[in-house]
Structure formats: structure tokens, C-alpha cells
Coordinates of C-alpha atoms in Angstrom, one line a residue:
X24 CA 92.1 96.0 169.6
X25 CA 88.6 95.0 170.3
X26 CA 88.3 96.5 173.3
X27 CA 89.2 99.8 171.7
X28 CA 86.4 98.6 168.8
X29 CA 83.8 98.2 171.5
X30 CA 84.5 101.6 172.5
X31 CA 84.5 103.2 169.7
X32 CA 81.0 101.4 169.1
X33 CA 79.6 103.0 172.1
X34 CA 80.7 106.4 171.5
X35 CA 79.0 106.1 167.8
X36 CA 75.5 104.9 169.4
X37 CA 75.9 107.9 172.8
X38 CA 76.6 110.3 169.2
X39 CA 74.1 109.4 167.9
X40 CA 71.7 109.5 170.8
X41 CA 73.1 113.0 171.7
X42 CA 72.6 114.6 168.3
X43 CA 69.2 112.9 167.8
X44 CA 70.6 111.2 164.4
X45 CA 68.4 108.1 163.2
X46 CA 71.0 105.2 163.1
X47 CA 70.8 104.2 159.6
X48 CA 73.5 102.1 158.1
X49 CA 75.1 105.4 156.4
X50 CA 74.5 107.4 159.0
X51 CA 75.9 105.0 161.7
X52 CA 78.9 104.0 159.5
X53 CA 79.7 108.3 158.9
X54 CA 79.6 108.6 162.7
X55 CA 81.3 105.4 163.5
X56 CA 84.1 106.5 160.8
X57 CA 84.1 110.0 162.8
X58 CA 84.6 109.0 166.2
X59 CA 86.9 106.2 165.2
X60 CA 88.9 108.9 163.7
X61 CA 89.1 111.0 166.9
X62 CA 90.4 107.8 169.0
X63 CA 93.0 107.0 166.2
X64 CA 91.6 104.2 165.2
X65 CA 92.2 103.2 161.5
X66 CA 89.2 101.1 159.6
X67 CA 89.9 99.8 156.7
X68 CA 85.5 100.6 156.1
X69 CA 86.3 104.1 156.6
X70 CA 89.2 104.1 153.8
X71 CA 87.0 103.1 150.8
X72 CA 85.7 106.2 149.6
X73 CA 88.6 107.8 149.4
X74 CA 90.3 104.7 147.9
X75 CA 87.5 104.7 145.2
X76 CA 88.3 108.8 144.8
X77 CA 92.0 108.2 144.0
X78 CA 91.5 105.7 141.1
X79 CA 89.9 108.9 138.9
X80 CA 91.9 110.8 137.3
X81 CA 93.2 114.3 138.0
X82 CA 90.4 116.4 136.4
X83 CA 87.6 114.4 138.4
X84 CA 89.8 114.1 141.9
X85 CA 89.8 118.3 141.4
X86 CA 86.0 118.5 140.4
X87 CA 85.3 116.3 144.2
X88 CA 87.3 117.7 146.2
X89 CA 85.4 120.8 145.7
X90 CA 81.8 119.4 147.1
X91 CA 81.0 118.3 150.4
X92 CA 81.2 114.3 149.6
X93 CA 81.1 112.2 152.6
X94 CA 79.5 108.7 151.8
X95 CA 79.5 106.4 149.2
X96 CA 76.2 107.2 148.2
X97 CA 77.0 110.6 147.1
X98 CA 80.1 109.3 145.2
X99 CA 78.0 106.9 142.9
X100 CA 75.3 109.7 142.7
X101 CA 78.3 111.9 141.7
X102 CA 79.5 109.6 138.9
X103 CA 75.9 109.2 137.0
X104 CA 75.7 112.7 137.3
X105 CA 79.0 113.0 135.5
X106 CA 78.1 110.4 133.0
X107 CA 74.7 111.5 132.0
X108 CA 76.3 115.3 131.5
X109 CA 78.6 113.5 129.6
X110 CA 76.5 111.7 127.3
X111 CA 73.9 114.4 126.8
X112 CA 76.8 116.6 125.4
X113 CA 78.3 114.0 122.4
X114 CA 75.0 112.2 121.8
X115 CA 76.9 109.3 121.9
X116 CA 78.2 110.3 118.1
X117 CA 81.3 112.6 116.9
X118 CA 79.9 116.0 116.2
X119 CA 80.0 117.4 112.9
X120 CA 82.3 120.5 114.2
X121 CA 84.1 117.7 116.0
X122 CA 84.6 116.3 112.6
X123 CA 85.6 119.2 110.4
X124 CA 88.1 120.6 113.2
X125 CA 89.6 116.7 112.6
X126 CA 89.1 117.0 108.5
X127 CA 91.4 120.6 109.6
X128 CA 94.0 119.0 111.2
X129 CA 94.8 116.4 109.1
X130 CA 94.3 118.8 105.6
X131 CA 97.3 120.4 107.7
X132 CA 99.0 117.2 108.2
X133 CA 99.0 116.3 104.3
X134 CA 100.8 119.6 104.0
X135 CA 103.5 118.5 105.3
X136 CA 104.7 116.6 102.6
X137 CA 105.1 113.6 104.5
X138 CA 104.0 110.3 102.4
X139 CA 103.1 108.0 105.6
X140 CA 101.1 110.5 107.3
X141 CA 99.3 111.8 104.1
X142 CA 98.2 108.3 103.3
X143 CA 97.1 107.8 106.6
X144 CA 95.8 111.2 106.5
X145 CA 93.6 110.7 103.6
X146 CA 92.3 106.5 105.0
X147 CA 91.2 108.9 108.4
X148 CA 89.3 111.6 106.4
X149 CA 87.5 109.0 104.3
X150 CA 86.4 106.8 107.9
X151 CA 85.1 110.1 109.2
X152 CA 82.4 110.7 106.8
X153 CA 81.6 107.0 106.9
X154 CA 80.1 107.3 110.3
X155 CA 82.8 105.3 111.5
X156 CA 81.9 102.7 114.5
X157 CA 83.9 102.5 117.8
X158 CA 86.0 99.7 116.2
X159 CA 87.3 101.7 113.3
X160 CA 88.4 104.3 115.3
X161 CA 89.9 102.5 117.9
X162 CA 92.2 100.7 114.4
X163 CA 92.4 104.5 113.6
X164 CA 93.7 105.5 116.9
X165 CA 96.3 102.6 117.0
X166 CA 98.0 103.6 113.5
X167 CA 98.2 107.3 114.4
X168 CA 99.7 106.1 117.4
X169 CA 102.1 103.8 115.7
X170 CA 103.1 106.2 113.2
X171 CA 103.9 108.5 116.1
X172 CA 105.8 106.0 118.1
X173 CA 108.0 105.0 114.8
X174 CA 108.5 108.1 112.7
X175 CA 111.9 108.9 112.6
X176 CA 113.5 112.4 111.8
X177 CA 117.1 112.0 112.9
X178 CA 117.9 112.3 108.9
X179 CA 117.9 115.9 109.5
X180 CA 120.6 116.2 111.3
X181 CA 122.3 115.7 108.5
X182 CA 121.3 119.5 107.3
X183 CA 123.1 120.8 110.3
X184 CA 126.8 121.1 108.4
X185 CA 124.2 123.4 105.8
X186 CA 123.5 126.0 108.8
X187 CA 119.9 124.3 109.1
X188 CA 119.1 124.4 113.0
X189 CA 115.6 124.4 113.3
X190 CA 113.7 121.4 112.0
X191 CA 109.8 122.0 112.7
X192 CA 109.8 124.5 109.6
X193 CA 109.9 123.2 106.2
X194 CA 110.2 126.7 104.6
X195 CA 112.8 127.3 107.5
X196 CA 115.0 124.5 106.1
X197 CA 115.0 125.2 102.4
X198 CA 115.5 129.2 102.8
X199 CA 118.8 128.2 105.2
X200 CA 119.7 125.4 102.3
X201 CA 119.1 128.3 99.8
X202 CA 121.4 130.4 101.3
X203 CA 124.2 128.4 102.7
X204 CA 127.5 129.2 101.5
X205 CA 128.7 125.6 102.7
X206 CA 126.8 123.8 99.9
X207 CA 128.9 125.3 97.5
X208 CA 132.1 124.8 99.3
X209 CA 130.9 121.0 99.4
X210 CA 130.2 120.7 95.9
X211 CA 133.7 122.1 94.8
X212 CA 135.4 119.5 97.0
X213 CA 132.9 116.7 95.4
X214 CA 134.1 118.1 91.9
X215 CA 137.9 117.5 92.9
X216 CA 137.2 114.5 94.8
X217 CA 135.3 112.8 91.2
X218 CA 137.9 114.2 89.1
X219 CA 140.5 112.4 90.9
X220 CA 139.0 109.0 91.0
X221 CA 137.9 109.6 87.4
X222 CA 141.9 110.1 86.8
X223 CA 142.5 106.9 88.7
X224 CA 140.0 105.1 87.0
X225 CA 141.8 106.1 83.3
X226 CA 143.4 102.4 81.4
X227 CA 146.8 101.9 82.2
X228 CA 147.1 98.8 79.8
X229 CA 143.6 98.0 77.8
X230 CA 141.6 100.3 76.5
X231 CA 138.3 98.0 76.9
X232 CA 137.0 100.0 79.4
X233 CA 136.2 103.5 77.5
X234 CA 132.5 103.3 77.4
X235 CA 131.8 102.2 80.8
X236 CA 134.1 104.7 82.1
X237 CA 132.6 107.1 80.2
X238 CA 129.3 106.4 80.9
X239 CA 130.1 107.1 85.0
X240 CA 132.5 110.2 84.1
X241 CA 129.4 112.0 82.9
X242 CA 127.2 110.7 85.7
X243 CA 130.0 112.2 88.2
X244 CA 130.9 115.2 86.5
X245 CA 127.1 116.2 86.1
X246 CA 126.2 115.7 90.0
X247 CA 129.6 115.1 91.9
X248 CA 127.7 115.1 95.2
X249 CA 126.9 111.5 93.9
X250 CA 130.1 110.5 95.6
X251 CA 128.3 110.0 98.9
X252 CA 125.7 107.7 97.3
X253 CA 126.2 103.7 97.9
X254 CA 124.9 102.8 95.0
X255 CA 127.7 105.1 92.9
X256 CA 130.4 103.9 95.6
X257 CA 129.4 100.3 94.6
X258 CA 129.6 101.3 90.7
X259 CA 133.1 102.8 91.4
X260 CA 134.6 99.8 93.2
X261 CA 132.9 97.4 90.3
X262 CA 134.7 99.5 87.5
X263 CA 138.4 99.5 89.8
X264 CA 138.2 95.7 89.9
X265 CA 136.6 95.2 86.3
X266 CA 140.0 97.4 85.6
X267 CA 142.1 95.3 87.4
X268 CA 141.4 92.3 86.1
X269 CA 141.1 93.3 82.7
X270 CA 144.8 94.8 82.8
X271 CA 145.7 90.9 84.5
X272 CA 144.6 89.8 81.2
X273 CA 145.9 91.7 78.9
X274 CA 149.5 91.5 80.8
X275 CA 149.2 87.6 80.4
X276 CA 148.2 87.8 77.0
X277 CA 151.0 90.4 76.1
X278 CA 153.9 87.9 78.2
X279 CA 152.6 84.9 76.7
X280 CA 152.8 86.7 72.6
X281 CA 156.8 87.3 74.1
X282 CA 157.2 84.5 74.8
X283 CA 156.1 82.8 71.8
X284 CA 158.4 85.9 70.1
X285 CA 161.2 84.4 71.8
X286 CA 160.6 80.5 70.8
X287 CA 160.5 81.8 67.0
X288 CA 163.7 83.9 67.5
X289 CA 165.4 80.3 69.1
X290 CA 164.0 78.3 66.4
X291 CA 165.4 80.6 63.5
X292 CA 168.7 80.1 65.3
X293 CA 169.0 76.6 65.3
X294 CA 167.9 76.5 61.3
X295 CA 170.2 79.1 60.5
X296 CA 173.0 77.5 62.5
X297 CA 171.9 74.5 60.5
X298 CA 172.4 76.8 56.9
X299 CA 175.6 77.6 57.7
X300 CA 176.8 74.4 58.7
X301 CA 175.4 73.5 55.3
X302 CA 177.1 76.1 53.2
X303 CA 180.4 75.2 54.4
X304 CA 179.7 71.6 53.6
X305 CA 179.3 72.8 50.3
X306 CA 182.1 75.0 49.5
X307 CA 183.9 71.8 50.8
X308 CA 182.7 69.7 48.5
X309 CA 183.8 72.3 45.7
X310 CA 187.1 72.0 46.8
X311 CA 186.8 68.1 47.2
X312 CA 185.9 67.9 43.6
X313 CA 188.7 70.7 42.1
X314 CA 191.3 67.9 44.5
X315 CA 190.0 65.1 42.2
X316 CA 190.3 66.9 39.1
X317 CA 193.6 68.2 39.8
X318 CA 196.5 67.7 37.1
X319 CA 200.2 69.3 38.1
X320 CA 201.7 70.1 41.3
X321 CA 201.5 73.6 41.0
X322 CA 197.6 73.4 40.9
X323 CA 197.5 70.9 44.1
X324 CA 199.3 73.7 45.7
X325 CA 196.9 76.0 44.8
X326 CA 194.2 74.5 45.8
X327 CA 195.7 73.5 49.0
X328 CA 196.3 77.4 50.0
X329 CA 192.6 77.9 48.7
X330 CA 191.1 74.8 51.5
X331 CA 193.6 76.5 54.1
X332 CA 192.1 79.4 53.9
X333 CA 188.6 78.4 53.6
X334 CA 189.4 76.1 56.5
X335 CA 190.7 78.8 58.5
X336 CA 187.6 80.9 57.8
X337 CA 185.4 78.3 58.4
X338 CA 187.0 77.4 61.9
X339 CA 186.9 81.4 62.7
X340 CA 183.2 82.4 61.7
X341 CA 182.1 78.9 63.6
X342 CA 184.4 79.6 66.7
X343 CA 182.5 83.7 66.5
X344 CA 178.8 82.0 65.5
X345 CA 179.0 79.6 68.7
X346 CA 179.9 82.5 70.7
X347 CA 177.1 84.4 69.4
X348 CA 174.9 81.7 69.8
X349 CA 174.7 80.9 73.3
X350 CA 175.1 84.1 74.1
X351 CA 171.5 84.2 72.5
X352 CA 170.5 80.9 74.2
X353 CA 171.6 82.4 77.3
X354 CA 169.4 85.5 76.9
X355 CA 166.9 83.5 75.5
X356 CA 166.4 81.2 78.6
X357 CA 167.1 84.0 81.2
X358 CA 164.2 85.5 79.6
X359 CA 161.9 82.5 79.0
X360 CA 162.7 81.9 83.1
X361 CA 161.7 85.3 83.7
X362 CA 158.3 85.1 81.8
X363 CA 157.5 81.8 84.1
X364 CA 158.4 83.6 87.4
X365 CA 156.0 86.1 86.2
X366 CA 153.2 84.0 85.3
X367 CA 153.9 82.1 88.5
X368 CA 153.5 85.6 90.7
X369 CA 150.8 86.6 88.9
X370 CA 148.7 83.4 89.1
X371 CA 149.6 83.2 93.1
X372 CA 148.7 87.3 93.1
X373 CA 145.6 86.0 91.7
X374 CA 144.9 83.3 93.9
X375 CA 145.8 85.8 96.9
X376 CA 143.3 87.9 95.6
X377 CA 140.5 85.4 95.5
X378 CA 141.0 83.2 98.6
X379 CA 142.0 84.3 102.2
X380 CA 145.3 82.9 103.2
X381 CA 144.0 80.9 106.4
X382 CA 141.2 79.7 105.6
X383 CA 140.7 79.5 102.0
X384 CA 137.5 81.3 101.4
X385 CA 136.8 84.1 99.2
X386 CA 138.3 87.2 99.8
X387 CA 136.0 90.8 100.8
X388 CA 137.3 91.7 97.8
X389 CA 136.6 88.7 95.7
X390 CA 133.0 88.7 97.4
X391 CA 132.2 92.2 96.0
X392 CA 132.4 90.7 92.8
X393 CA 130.5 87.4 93.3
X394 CA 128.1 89.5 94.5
X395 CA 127.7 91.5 91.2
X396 CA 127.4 88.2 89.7
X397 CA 124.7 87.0 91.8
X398 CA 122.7 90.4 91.7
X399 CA 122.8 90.3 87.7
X400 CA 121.4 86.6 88.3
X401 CA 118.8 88.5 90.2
X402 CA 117.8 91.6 88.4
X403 CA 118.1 89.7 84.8
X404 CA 116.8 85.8 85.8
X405 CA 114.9 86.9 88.9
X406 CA 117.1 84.3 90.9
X407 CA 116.4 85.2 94.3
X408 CA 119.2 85.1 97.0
X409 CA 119.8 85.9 100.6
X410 CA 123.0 87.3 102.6
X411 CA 124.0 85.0 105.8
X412 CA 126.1 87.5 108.2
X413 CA 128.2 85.3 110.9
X414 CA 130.3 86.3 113.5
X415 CA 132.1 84.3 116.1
X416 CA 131.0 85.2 119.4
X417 CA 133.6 86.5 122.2
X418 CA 136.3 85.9 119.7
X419 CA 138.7 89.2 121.4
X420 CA 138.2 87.0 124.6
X421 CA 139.2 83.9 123.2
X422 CA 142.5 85.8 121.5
X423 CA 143.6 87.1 124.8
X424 CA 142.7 84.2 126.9
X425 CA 144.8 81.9 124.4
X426 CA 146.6 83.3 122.2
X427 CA 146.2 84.4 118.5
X428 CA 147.7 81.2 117.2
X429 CA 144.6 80.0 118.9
X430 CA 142.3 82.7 116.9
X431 CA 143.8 81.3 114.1
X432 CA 143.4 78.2 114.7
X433 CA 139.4 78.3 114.8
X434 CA 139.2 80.9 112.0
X435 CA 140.6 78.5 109.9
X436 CA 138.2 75.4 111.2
X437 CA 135.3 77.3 111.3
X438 CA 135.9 78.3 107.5
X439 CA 136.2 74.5 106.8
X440 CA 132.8 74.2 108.2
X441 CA 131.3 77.0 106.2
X442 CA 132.9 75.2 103.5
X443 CA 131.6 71.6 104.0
X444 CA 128.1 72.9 105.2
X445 CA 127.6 75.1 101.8
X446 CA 126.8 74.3 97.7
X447 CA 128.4 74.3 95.4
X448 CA 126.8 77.8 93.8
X449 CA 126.7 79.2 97.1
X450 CA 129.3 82.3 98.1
X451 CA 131.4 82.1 101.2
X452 CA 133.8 84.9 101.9
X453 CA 136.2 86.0 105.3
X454 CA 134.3 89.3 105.3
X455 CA 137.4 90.6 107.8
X456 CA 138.9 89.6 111.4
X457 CA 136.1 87.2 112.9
X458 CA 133.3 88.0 110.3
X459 CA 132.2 85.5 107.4
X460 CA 129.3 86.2 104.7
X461 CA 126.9 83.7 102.8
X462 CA 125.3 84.4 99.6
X463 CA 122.9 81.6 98.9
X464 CA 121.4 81.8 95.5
X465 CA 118.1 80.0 95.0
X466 CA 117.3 80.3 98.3
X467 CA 114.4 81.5 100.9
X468 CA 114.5 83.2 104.2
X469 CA 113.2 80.0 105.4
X470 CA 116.1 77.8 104.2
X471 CA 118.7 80.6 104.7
X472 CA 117.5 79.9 108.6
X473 CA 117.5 76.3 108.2
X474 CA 121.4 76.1 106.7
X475 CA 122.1 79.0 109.2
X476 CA 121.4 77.2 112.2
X477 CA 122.8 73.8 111.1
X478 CA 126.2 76.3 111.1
X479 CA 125.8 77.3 114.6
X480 CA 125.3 74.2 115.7
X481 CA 128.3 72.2 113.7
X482 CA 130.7 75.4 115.6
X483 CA 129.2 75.2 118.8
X484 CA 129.5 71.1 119.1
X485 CA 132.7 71.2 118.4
X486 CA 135.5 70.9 120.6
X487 CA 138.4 73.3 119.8
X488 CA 141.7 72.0 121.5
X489 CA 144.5 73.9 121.3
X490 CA 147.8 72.8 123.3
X491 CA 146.4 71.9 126.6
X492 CA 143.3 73.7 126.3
X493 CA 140.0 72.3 125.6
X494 CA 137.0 74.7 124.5
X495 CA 133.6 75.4 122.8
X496 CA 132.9 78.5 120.3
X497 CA 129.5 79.9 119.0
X498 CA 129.0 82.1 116.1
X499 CA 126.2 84.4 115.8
X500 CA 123.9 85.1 112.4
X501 CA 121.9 87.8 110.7
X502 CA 119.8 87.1 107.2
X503 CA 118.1 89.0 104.9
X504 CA 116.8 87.7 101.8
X505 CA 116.8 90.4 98.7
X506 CA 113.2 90.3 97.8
X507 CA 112.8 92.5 101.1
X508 CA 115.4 94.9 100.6
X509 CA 116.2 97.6 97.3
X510 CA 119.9 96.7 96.5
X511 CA 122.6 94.1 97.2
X512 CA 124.2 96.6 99.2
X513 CA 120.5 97.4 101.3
X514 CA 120.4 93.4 101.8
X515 CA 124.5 93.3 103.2
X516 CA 123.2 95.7 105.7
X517 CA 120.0 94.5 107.4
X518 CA 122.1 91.4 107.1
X519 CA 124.6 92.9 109.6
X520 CA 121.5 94.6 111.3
X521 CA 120.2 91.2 111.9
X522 CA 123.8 90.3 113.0
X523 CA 123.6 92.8 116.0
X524 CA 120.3 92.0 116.7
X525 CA 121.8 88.4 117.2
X526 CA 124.3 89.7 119.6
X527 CA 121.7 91.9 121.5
X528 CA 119.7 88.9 122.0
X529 CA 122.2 86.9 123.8
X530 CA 124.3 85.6 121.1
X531 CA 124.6 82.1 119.6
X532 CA 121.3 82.4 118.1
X533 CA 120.0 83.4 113.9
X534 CA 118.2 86.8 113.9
X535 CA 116.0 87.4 110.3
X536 CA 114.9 90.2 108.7
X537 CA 111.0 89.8 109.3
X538 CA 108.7 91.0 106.2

């Protein structure tokens, strides 16, 4: 390699002595580039101009390529060129037409009737005629490109089952919503859709119910498309289980007036069996007393036939009364026995409907209500709250590896923790299969976190053992706190949001909403 160098060397000084060139170092490093070239040899000297060239971009590269640029002198003579042709056409400052073709564009842009980009629309128009400095519009740059990178306008896909195809038009949309046949279709099947749960909704035993239910009959019946809204949804399955339970009591309170009914009806047996007895004592004494007073034989003999006969009655109408009687106490008791059963099924119907069976936490159902409870707390005592989301991690895994005795088995241990590990006024439901919820009253992001991860821990330290198996579980956690969110129903779902974002991130970690 240096004996090719040395010629190539030589060849650039005989060039240069041929041509009658004065060896100056650009001259002498254009030839020794050239000749090196012609004997294959590659200098890494020889590649920098054209390694400076390719860092522009396209526009420039173009613009070069066009003139006969052969040193690196004429490339930096090139570029001050460029930048003083540059500089002499802005000034250095935005142009006024510059700035009225922008105050254009974003007159157009509050047009659109979008509320982020007319805000930011109006913040940009008012920096402009500030004489904003290179800072602001770098920070303006950054949000336009934020709003860009984060606006999301997948919700009208949802005008696709209207005929609406095309969604860069505005007027486009509303003329095909205007006249779309589908809408009306729609709001027919909303119509019979209300009507029917209005119809479920109607008392089957108390009648305490008429002004709420008629307070959401008129709501439905005005705008049946409500249906789809979560908020009416939650309202509906509020009023269903209000319904419930106030038919529950009003069934108790109706059994137990029966069976106090039927205590009276015993009790006026026993005293009237008790009369009787009495009124025979008495006509017995009558006769006792006509016996003493009793003069001839043929008056003994009379009043002997008389107590015969008022003996024989007695003995009948006794013998038919005690027949009568238990028949009564019979019927009495089978009925009294079937009054417990009742109250026994419906306090264990109850209990079923308020605990899960394996691992005695709340119910979903039984959580929809607490939940109504706690979101009262909120909206009436400003009681904060957040919604704790778990789920156990690989838990389909675990089923199949050992068994769903096994599942069981740490459902059930897992809701014991929960249970230990929460307050008293705290809310812990089975939310269905592997998922449990957490509504903690009185209580910050910050703590929610705190008590959240004290859970994960407590599961995943523990050793399950299960017949001759020996294993660890996680659980995974999403919060949201319901300061950040606009309903308990919003806060259940960034909660599960969070929940997946938990899984995402590898599982057997917490995941909160962030502000």
C-alpha cells in the first residue's frame, strides 16, 4: 500500500509539472485525488467533500450537483453564499405577508369547529402580532405538533352505519346525517327497545317507585336513542336493583304481618277452646245443683236423662272440636314452617346476592350499588374516592397447569388478603372470573398506590401449595382517582385502562392514571 502511495505521489508532482499547475495545497490535493482515482486507489482525503455534500438535504444536494464544485473551498464559499441569500430574503424576522397567510390559515382552522385547535388557534394569532421571539415559536411549533400527533378522529367511524363515508367535510357529514333513512330506522328500534325496559321496570309488589320511574320514562320516551348512553344505562340498572330490593322488603314485611295473622288465629283457638270448656262446666254445675235440690224419684229420673244427654252432647261437640282443632294446629304450623323456610331462602338469596360464594367479597352486582353509595358521598360531601382494578396475572395458565380446584383455591386466598389488607369503609368486590375492584373512600391517588402495592406484594410472597405443588402468583393493578375523571363509571374505566397498561408493562406492577 505505500508503494502504490509513493506512486501515486509521483504521478501528481509529473501532472503537475506537465500541465504547468502551481502545487498549492488545493491544487496538489485535486490532482493527487485525480490520479489516485485513475490507479484505484481510495483516500479517505479525497472522500470528504462529498461526505460533507451528503449530510444536506435533498433541495441543496440538487442545487450542487448542478455547479462545477470540486474543492472544499468552493463548498464553504457555496454555503455563505446560500446563507447570506437566505438571510437577505427574511430579514431575519417573519414577514408581514408571512404573517397574514398564517392569521389565514388558522381563521380557517377555527372554522372547523374544533375546541383544541381553536384555542390553540386563537393563543398562535395573538403570539404573532407580539413579535414573537425564537423561543415562543419554537413552544408554538411543539403544541401544533402535539395536537397533531394526538388528535384523534376514529369517533367518526361511528357515522358510517348513517351512510357518512367521507370525513374531511363537515357539511358532507351532516347533509348524509340529514338524509339517511337508517337514523329513523334506529330510532324506531330505540323507541321499542325503552318501551320494553320501561314495561320491565313497572312494580310488581310496591308501588314506591312511581316518581322515579316516572321521572326516567319521560327521559326515555322523549330521546330513546339515550339507551346507548352510560350514564342512562347506569340509571337503569340503579332503578332494577332499587326495584328489587324494595319488592325483598315489602315480601318480608307482608310474610311477617301473616305470620303474626296466624299467631292471633292460634291464640283465639286456645281461649275459645278454653270458653267452651267453661260453658260446659257450667251447665254442669246447673245440673249439679237441680241433683241437690231434687225431691221424688220421678224428678231424679228426669234429671238423670237431662245429664245423659248433656253428657253425651258434651262428649260429641268435644270429640268434633278436638278434631277441628288440630286440624287447625296442623295447618297452623305447616304454615308457620313454611313462613321460616321462606325467610330462611330469602335471607340466604340475599346473602348470595351480596357476597361471592368463594371468597366472600361483594358481589359485581352488590358493587354497583356501593358504588352509588360512595358517588352520592362524593357529589353531595365531596368525599373523594378512587377505583383499585386487580387482576391475577397468568391465571388461565395456572388453571390448566393445575387444575381449577387450584384457581379456586387462590381466588379464594387472594380475596382474604383483599380483605385483611382493606378498611373498614373501603369496597371490595369479585368483579368476575380473576378480576377484583377497590373503592377506597377518603383516599388519594397517592395512597391508593401505597395500599395497591402492599397487595401485590402480600400475593406475590406468598406461597400457594396445592397437593404437591408449590407456587407463586402476582396480580396486576390499575387506579384512577375520581377527581380526574367525569363519572363513577369514567373512573371504573381508566381504572381498567390502567389495568391493561399494567399488563402491557410486564405485569406484576400498579399503573395510575397520571393528571
Amino acid at each position: 500500500m505505500a508503494t502504490l502511495l509513493g506512486e501515486v505521489i509521483k504521478d501528481t508532482i509529473k501532472e503537475a509539472a506537465l500541465n504547468k499547475i502551481t502545487l498549492t495545497p488545493e491544487n496538489y490535493a485535486q490532482l493527487f485525488c485525480k490520479v489516485a482515482a485513475s490507479k484505484g486507489v481510495s483516500s479517505p482525503e479525497c472522500q470528504k467533500l462529498q461526505g460533507y455534500i451528503s449530510r444536506l438535504n435533498e433541495h441543496l444536494q440538487n442545487e450542487i450537483s448542478r455547479m462545477p464544485m470540486r474543492t472544499e473551498s468552493e463548498f464553504i464559499a457555496y454555503l455563505i453564499s446560500r446563507l447570506n441569500r437566505a438571510s437577505s430574503e427574511s430579514g431575519g424576522k417573519i414577514t408581514p405577508d408571512l404573517i397574514s397567510l398564517n392569521k389565514s390559515i388558522l381563521n380557517s382552522i377555527k372554522l372547523l369547529r374544533n375546541k383544541d385547535a381553536t384555542d390553540l388557534a386563537s393563543r398562535t394569532m395573538s403570539t404573532l402580532e407580539s413579535n414573537p421571539s425564537d423561543t415562543n415559536l419554537k413552544i408554538l411549533r411543539e403544541k401544533w405538533q402535539s395536537f397533531i400527533a394526538n388528535y384523534d378522529d376514529s369517533y367518526i367511524d361511528d357515522l358510517k352505519k348513517y351512510g357518512v363515508n367521507k370525513s374531511d367535510d363537515l357539511k358532507g357529514i351532516i347533509d348524509a346525517l340529514m338524509s339517511s333513512n337508517i337514523e329513523i330506522s334506529g330510532s324506531k328500534d330505540y323507541y321499542l327497545i325503552a318501551e320494553l325496559i320501561l314495561h320491565s321496570l313497572l312494580p310488581s309488589i310496591t308501588p314506591k317507585m312511581d316518581d322515579e320511574l316516572e321521572s326516567l320514562s319521560k327521559r326515555l320516551r322523549d330521546m330513546p336513542e339515550l339507551i346507548e348512553n352510560a350514564n342512562m344505562q347506569g340509571d337503569i340498572k340503579n332503578l332494577i336493583n332499587k326495584r328489587i330490593g324494595l319488592d325483598r322488603n315489602e315480601f318480608e314485611s307482608k310474610i311477617s304481618g301473616l305470620d303474626k295473622i296466624l299467631v292471633d288465629i292460634e291464640n283465639e283457638l286456645e281461649a275459645y277452646s278454653k270458653k267452651l270448656g267453661l260453658e260446659q262446666n257450667n251447665k254442669l254445675g246447673d245440673i249439679r245443683k237441680e241433683l241437690e235440690d231434687l225431691g221424688g224419684s220421678s224428678e231424679y229420673k228426669n234429671v238423670k236423662n237431662k245429664l245423659e244427654n248433656v253428657a253425651n252432647s258434651i262428649s260429641t261437640n268435644l270429640r268434633d272440636f278436638e278434631v277441628k282443632l288440630n286440624d287447625s294446629k296442623r295447618a297452623i304450623k305447616s304454615l308457620k314452617d313454611q313462613i321460616r323456610e321462606l325467610q330462611v331462602q330469602l335471607e340466604k338469596s340475599a346473602k348470595e346476592a351480596q357476597n361471592d360464594f368463594l371468597t366472600g367479597l361483594y358481589t359485581k352486582r352488590a358493587l354497583e350499588a356501593q358504588l352509588n353509595r360512595v358517588e352520592e358521598d362524593y357529589i353531595n360531601k365531596d368525599i373523594e374516592y378512587c377505583i383499585c382494578f386487580f387482576d391475577i396475572d397468568h391465571f388461565k395458565h395456572i388453571n390448566d397447569t393445575y387444575g381449577h380446584s387450584a384457581g379456586d383455591v387462590i381466588l379464594a386466598k387472594i380475596g382474604g388478603i383483599l380483605h385483611k389488607m382493606s378498611r373498614q369503609i373501603d369496597v371490595v368486590a369479585r368483579y368476575g372470573g380473576e378480576e377484583f375492584v377497590a373503592i377506597l373512600p377518603l383516599c388519594d391517588l397517592k395512597q391508593a398506590q401505597k395500599y395497591a402495592n402492599e397487595i401485590l406484594h402480600n400475593v406475590h410472597s406468598y406461597e400457594f401449595v396445592y397437593k404437591q405443588s408449590k407456587f407463586n402468583v402476582s396480580i396486576s393493578c390499575g387506579i384512577a382517582s375520581r377527581t380526574q375523571t367525569k363519572s363513577r363509571i369514567s373512573c371504573m374505566e381508566k381504572a381498567d385502562e390502567m389495568l391493561y397498561a399494567a399488563k402491557k408493562a410486564g405485569r406484576n406492577c400498579v399503573k395510575v392514571l397520571e393528571s
